[in-house]
Amino acid sequence: ETGVTQTPRHLVMGMTNKKSLKCEQHLGHNAMYWYKQSAKKPLELMFVYSLEERVENNSVPSRFSPECPNSSHLFLHLHTLQPEDSALYLCASSQEGPLGGSLETQYFGPGTRLLVL
Amino acid sequence: QKEVEQNSGPLSVPEGAIASLNCTYSDRGSQSFFWYRQYSGKSPELIMFIYSNGDKEDGRFTAQLNKASQYVSLLIRDSQPSDSATYLCAAGGANQAGTALIFGKGTTLSVSS
């Protein structure tokens, strides 16, 4: 495996289900990100783990819960989602410098297309 | 509120023409700028990045940066139908851990054969 991989690629879930999205980066990077992409909207940053710090985006509902067990793996746990949460969920990684920040290129995974019924 | 603005398009050009995509950003502290291409249903892929004022060329692509005007552009020479996609402009680099790229909504380019 190379680059950034995501599983599953497609997911259909009911509003009462619990599921998890998985991301793995094989680039040796030290920062990983979850983005949400809805139709006609810009990419929205959800969470970032950078230099082993988690930076929360307070606008993300608590029904989304990230987990980063190590620098190569990132999860997004989903529970009691709403139909408006249907979107493409993208994971990305980058190599940040000693002071952090997004100076370096972010590489994206293929995304998980999520449909909430 | 940090923002990156792009015209949503669609921008339509004939095959072989030059396509010009523009982007402005609000955060003067931004230091790095990226152009990503995204085909429908696919994830964004990096086209070019630029850090310094001026032009940067890579094959048929030229990125231009003017920090005084807070303006970034992407020129695509000899446009091909395969260039038809949405182009995302992004700005970043605040030397603070956890700051991610700010993306524009993207400009849809259509190249007709």
mmCIF file of C-alpha atoms in Angstrom:
data_model
loop_
_atom_site.group_PDB
_atom_site.id
_atom_site.type_symbol
_atom_site.label_atom_id
_atom_site.label_comp_id
_atom_site.label_asym_id
_atom_site.label_seq_id
_atom_site.Cartn_x
_atom_site.Cartn_y
_atom_site.Cartn_z
ATOM 1 C CA GLU A 1 0.000 0.000 0.000
ATOM 2 C CA THR A 2 1.222 3.471 -0.804
ATOM 3 C CA GLY A 3 0.057 6.991 -0.019
ATOM 4 C CA VAL A 4 -3.100 7.423 2.008
ATOM 5 C CA THR A 5 -5.699 4.680 2.126
ATOM 6 C CA GLN A 6 -9.243 4.807 3.456
ATOM 7 C CA THR A 7 -11.802 2.127 4.228
ATOM 8 C CA PRO A 8 -14.573 1.584 3.522
ATOM 9 C CA ARG A 9 -14.899 3.402 0.217
ATOM 10 C CA HIS A 10 -18.677 3.456 0.425
ATOM 11 C CA LEU A 11 -20.914 3.243 3.472
ATOM 12 C CA VAL A 12 -24.674 3.289 3.907
ATOM 13 C CA MET A 13 -25.938 3.498 7.460
ATOM 14 C CA GLY A 14 -29.116 4.157 9.354
ATOM 15 C CA MET A 15 -29.438 6.949 11.846
ATOM 16 C CA THR A 16 -29.190 4.556 14.791
ATOM 17 C CA ASN A 17 -26.088 2.714 13.583
ATOM 18 C CA LYS A 18 -22.528 3.018 14.842
ATOM 19 C CA LYS A 19 -19.735 2.748 12.318
ATOM 20 C CA SER A 20 -16.101 3.758 11.981
ATOM 21 C CA LEU A 21 -14.064 5.140 9.110
ATOM 22 C CA LYS A 22 -10.424 4.164 8.910
ATOM 23 C CA CYS A 23 -7.482 6.010 7.410
ATOM 24 C CA GLU A 24 -3.877 4.891 7.127
ATOM 25 C CA GLN A 25 -0.957 6.858 5.756
ATOM 26 C CA HIS A 26 2.196 5.199 4.469
ATOM 27 C CA LEU A 27 4.166 8.418 3.945
ATOM 28 C CA GLY A 28 5.812 8.825 7.344
ATOM 29 C CA HIS A 29 3.934 12.061 7.968
ATOM 30 C CA ASN A 30 3.312 13.577 11.393
ATOM 31 C CA ALA A 31 -0.079 15.200 10.819
ATOM 32 C CA MET A 32 -3.414 13.713 9.782
ATOM 33 C CA TYR A 33 -6.739 15.341 8.997
ATOM 34 C CA TRP A 34 -10.407 14.565 8.513
ATOM 35 C CA TYR A 35 -12.331 16.691 6.020
ATOM 36 C CA LYS A 36 -15.973 16.651 5.016
ATOM 37 C CA GLN A 37 -16.954 17.515 1.461
ATOM 38 C CA SER A 38 -20.608 18.191 0.705
ATOM 39 C CA ALA A 39 -22.005 19.202 -2.651
ATOM 40 C CA LYS A 40 -21.474 22.880 -3.529
ATOM 41 C CA LYS A 41 -19.452 23.529 -0.364
ATOM 42 C CA PRO A 42 -15.723 23.915 0.205
ATOM 43 C CA LEU A 43 -13.788 21.246 1.986
ATOM 44 C CA GLU A 44 -14.536 21.560 5.687
ATOM 45 C CA LEU A 45 -11.856 20.671 8.190
ATOM 46 C CA MET A 46 -13.253 18.462 10.921
ATOM 47 C CA PHE A 47 -10.266 17.365 12.968
ATOM 48 C CA VAL A 48 -6.524 17.478 12.840
ATOM 49 C CA TYR A 49 -3.861 15.600 14.744
ATOM 50 C CA SER A 50 -0.644 17.513 14.426
ATOM 51 C CA LEU A 51 2.655 16.900 16.174
ATOM 52 C CA GLU A 52 0.737 14.532 18.464
ATOM 53 C CA GLU A 53 -1.715 17.281 19.425
ATOM 54 C CA ARG A 54 -5.391 17.006 18.684
ATOM 55 C CA VAL A 55 -6.972 20.247 17.564
ATOM 56 C CA GLU A 56 -10.714 20.218 17.880
ATOM 57 C CA ASN A 57 -13.047 22.044 15.605
ATOM 58 C CA ASN A 58 -15.798 23.121 17.941
ATOM 59 C CA SER A 59 -18.336 23.296 15.190
ATOM 60 C CA VAL A 60 -18.230 19.530 14.601
ATOM 61 C CA PRO A 61 -21.140 17.727 16.301
ATOM 62 C CA SER A 62 -20.294 15.221 19.017
ATOM 63 C CA ARG A 63 -21.764 12.407 16.932
ATOM 64 C CA PHE A 64 -18.385 12.474 15.145
ATOM 65 C CA SER A 65 -15.507 11.239 17.298
ATOM 66 C CA PRO A 66 -11.909 10.972 16.050
ATOM 67 C CA GLU A 67 -9.241 8.616 17.295
ATOM 68 C CA CYS A 68 -5.568 8.644 16.443
ATOM 69 C CA PRO A 69 -3.787 5.652 18.049
ATOM 70 C CA ASN A 70 -0.480 6.436 16.324
ATOM 71 C CA SER A 71 0.954 8.700 13.649
ATOM 72 C CA SER A 72 -0.051 6.366 10.821
ATOM 73 C CA HIS A 73 -3.659 5.627 11.688
ATOM 74 C CA LEU A 74 -6.718 7.784 12.080
ATOM 75 C CA PHE A 75 -10.299 6.781 12.754
ATOM 76 C CA LEU A 76 -13.593 8.628 12.655
ATOM 77 C CA HIS A 77 -16.252 7.017 14.806
ATOM 78 C CA LEU A 78 -19.821 7.736 13.779
ATOM 79 C CA HIS A 79 -22.998 7.352 15.845
ATOM 80 C CA THR A 80 -26.584 8.545 15.550
ATOM 81 C CA LEU A 81 -25.859 10.454 12.362
ATOM 82 C CA GLN A 82 -28.356 12.583 10.494
ATOM 83 C CA PRO A 83 -29.192 12.506 6.770
ATOM 84 C CA GLU A 84 -27.419 15.857 6.350
ATOM 85 C CA ASP A 85 -24.193 14.125 7.373
ATOM 86 C CA SER A 86 -24.209 12.314 4.034
ATOM 87 C CA ALA A 87 -21.046 13.462 2.253
ATOM 88 C CA LEU A 88 -17.592 12.455 1.083
ATOM 89 C CA TYR A 89 -15.241 12.112 4.045
ATOM 90 C CA LEU A 90 -11.626 12.660 3.151
ATOM 91 C CA CYS A 91 -8.541 11.861 5.145
ATOM 92 C CA ALA A 92 -5.272 13.654 4.464
ATOM 93 C CA SER A 93 -1.754 13.665 5.856
ATOM 94 C CA SER A 94 1.214 16.013 5.732
ATOM 95 C CA GLN A 95 4.642 16.509 7.201
ATOM 96 C CA GLU A 96 4.696 19.557 9.431
ATOM 97 C CA GLY A 97 7.786 21.424 10.518
ATOM 98 C CA PRO A 98 8.916 21.965 14.121
ATOM 99 C CA LEU A 99 6.553 24.901 14.579
ATOM 100 C CA GLY A 100 3.615 23.119 12.996
ATOM 101 C CA GLY A 101 1.332 24.731 10.479
ATOM 102 C CA SER A 102 0.237 23.656 7.063
ATOM 103 C CA LEU A 103 3.280 24.691 5.056
ATOM 104 C CA GLU A 104 3.660 21.329 3.452
ATOM 105 C CA THR A 105 1.548 19.580 0.853
ATOM 106 C CA GLN A 106 -1.366 17.558 2.131
ATOM 107 C CA TYR A 107 -1.971 14.229 0.437
ATOM 108 C CA PHE A 108 -5.520 12.964 0.303
ATOM 109 C CA GLY A 109 -6.930 9.494 0.513
ATOM 110 C CA PRO A 110 -9.636 8.323 -1.898
ATOM 111 C CA GLY A 111 -12.417 9.181 0.534
ATOM 112 C CA THR A 112 -15.399 7.377 2.007
ATOM 113 C CA ARG A 113 -18.734 8.156 0.384
ATOM 114 C CA LEU A 114 -21.232 8.092 3.262
ATOM 115 C CA LEU A 115 -25.000 7.921 2.892
ATOM 116 C CA VAL A 116 -27.161 8.229 5.991
ATOM 117 C CA LEU A 117 -30.715 6.996 5.599
ATOM 118 C CA GLN B 1 -12.763 34.298 9.439
ATOM 119 C CA LYS B 2 -10.035 33.085 7.099
ATOM 120 C CA GLU B 3 -11.372 32.617 3.591
ATOM 121 C CA VAL B 4 -10.249 31.608 0.137
ATOM 122 C CA GLU B 5 -12.448 32.850 -2.679
ATOM 123 C CA GLN B 6 -12.805 31.349 -6.128
ATOM 124 C CA ASN B 7 -15.318 31.810 -8.921
ATOM 125 C CA SER B 8 -17.337 28.632 -9.075
ATOM 126 C CA GLY B 9 -17.597 28.729 -12.859
ATOM 127 C CA PRO B 10 -18.052 26.839 -14.976
ATOM 128 C CA LEU B 11 -15.132 28.163 -16.958
ATOM 129 C CA SER B 12 -15.412 26.894 -20.516
ATOM 130 C CA VAL B 13 -12.461 26.952 -22.914
ATOM 131 C CA PRO B 14 -11.838 25.230 -26.245
ATOM 132 C CA GLU B 15 -9.183 22.573 -26.561
ATOM 133 C CA GLY B 16 -5.739 24.086 -27.013
ATOM 134 C CA ALA B 17 -6.612 27.394 -25.344
ATOM 135 C CA ILE B 18 -5.196 28.831 -22.113
ATOM 136 C CA ALA B 19 -7.374 28.386 -19.037
ATOM 137 C CA SER B 20 -6.904 30.981 -16.285
ATOM 138 C CA LEU B 21 -8.104 30.154 -12.776
ATOM 139 C CA ASN B 22 -8.034 32.774 -10.042
ATOM 140 C CA CYS B 23 -8.126 32.781 -6.264
ATOM 141 C CA THR B 24 -7.928 35.391 -3.503
ATOM 142 C CA TYR B 25 -7.239 34.795 0.172
ATOM 143 C CA SER B 26 -8.017 36.844 3.245
ATOM 144 C CA ASP B 27 -5.278 35.839 5.716
ATOM 145 C CA ARG B 28 -2.117 37.874 5.150
ATOM 146 C CA GLY B 29 -0.266 35.367 7.324
ATOM 147 C CA SER B 30 -0.714 32.647 4.719
ATOM 148 C CA GLN B 31 2.633 31.436 3.452
ATOM 149 C CA SER B 32 1.904 28.435 1.268
ATOM 150 C CA PHE B 33 -0.527 28.073 -1.578
ATOM 151 C CA PHE B 34 -1.722 24.983 -3.353
ATOM 152 C CA TRP B 35 -3.739 24.073 -6.396
ATOM 153 C CA TYR B 36 -5.546 20.749 -6.328
ATOM 154 C CA ARG B 37 -7.500 19.113 -9.134
ATOM 155 C CA GLN B 38 -10.571 17.061 -8.287
ATOM 156 C CA TYR B 39 -12.410 14.904 -10.786
ATOM 157 C CA SER B 40 -16.054 14.171 -10.055
ATOM 158 C CA GLY B 41 -16.385 11.561 -7.331
ATOM 159 C CA LYS B 42 -12.629 11.457 -6.693
ATOM 160 C CA SER B 43 -10.368 12.950 -4.048
ATOM 161 C CA PRO B 44 -8.259 16.062 -4.641
ATOM 162 C CA GLU B 45 -4.820 15.575 -6.151
ATOM 163 C CA LEU B 46 -2.035 18.129 -5.974
ATOM 164 C CA ILE B 47 -1.219 20.049 -9.154
ATOM 165 C CA MET B 48 1.201 22.661 -7.874
ATOM 166 C CA PHE B 49 2.297 24.545 -4.791
ATOM 167 C CA ILE B 50 3.909 27.966 -4.564
ATOM 168 C CA TYR B 51 5.494 29.827 -1.663
ATOM 169 C CA SER B 52 7.210 32.845 -3.251
ATOM 170 C CA ASN B 53 5.934 35.828 -5.191
ATOM 171 C CA GLY B 54 6.132 35.429 -8.946
ATOM 172 C CA ASP B 55 5.601 32.578 -11.341
ATOM 173 C CA LYS B 56 6.289 28.883 -11.011
ATOM 174 C CA GLU B 57 6.058 26.669 -14.073
ATOM 175 C CA ASP B 58 5.603 22.913 -14.284
ATOM 176 C CA GLY B 59 4.867 21.551 -17.734
ATOM 177 C CA ARG B 60 1.618 23.050 -19.005
ATOM 178 C CA PHE B 61 0.837 24.573 -15.603
ATOM 179 C CA THR B 62 1.974 27.947 -14.248
ATOM 180 C CA ALA B 63 1.121 29.154 -10.768
ATOM 181 C CA GLN B 64 1.340 32.861 -10.023
ATOM 182 C CA LEU B 65 1.448 34.437 -6.573
ATOM 183 C CA ASN B 66 1.084 38.085 -5.602
ATOM 184 C CA LYS B 67 1.176 38.400 -1.827
ATOM 185 C CA ALA B 68 0.637 42.166 -1.876
ATOM 186 C CA SER B 69 -2.677 41.642 -3.677
ATOM 187 C CA GLN B 70 -3.383 38.360 -1.867
ATOM 188 C CA TYR B 71 -3.946 36.738 -5.220
ATOM 189 C CA VAL B 72 -3.047 33.341 -6.628
ATOM 190 C CA SER B 73 -3.702 32.063 -10.117
ATOM 191 C CA LEU B 74 -3.221 28.916 -12.155
ATOM 192 C CA LEU B 75 -2.704 29.002 -15.910
ATOM 193 C CA ILE B 76 -3.182 25.852 -17.950
ATOM 194 C CA ARG B 77 -1.675 26.063 -21.425
ATOM 195 C CA ASP B 78 -2.812 23.902 -24.339
ATOM 196 C CA SER B 79 -5.915 22.841 -22.397
ATOM 197 C CA GLN B 80 -7.069 19.274 -22.984
ATOM 198 C CA PRO B 81 -10.476 17.667 -22.391
ATOM 199 C CA SER B 82 -8.795 15.607 -19.669
ATOM 200 C CA ASP B 83 -8.187 18.872 -17.782
ATOM 201 C CA SER B 84 -11.953 19.170 -17.245
ATOM 202 C CA ALA B 85 -12.338 19.030 -13.471
ATOM 203 C CA THR B 86 -12.835 21.196 -10.411
ATOM 204 C CA TYR B 87 -9.738 23.102 -9.337
ATOM 205 C CA LEU B 88 -9.351 23.855 -5.646
ATOM 206 C CA CYS B 89 -7.185 26.670 -4.351
ATOM 207 C CA ALA B 90 -5.870 26.366 -0.790
ATOM 208 C CA ALA B 91 -3.842 28.587 1.516
ATOM 209 C CA GLY B 92 -1.963 27.648 4.643
ATOM 210 C CA GLY B 93 1.059 28.032 6.857
ATOM 211 C CA ALA B 94 0.542 29.814 10.122
ATOM 212 C CA ASN B 95 3.413 28.191 12.015
ATOM 213 C CA GLN B 96 0.998 26.897 14.560
ATOM 214 C CA ALA B 97 0.408 23.239 15.206
ATOM 215 C CA GLY B 98 -2.938 22.060 14.028
ATOM 216 C CA THR B 99 -3.618 24.764 11.481
ATOM 217 C CA ALA B 100 -4.794 23.151 8.304
ATOM 218 C CA LEU B 101 -5.251 24.420 4.784
ATOM 219 C CA ILE B 102 -8.162 26.715 4.013
ATOM 220 C CA PHE B 103 -9.818 25.649 0.780
ATOM 221 C CA GLY B 104 -11.891 27.613 -1.692
ATOM 222 C CA LYS B 105 -15.096 26.165 -3.106
ATOM 223 C CA GLY B 106 -13.355 25.358 -6.359
ATOM 224 C CA THR B 107 -13.702 26.420 -9.988
ATOM 225 C CA THR B 108 -15.164 23.974 -12.478
ATOM 226 C CA LEU B 109 -13.252 23.911 -15.755
ATOM 227 C CA SER B 110 -14.751 22.466 -18.925
ATOM 228 C CA VAL B 111 -12.507 21.962 -21.955
ATOM 229 C CA SER B 112 -14.390 21.219 -25.154
ATOM 230 C CA SER B 113 -12.856 19.245 -28.014
#
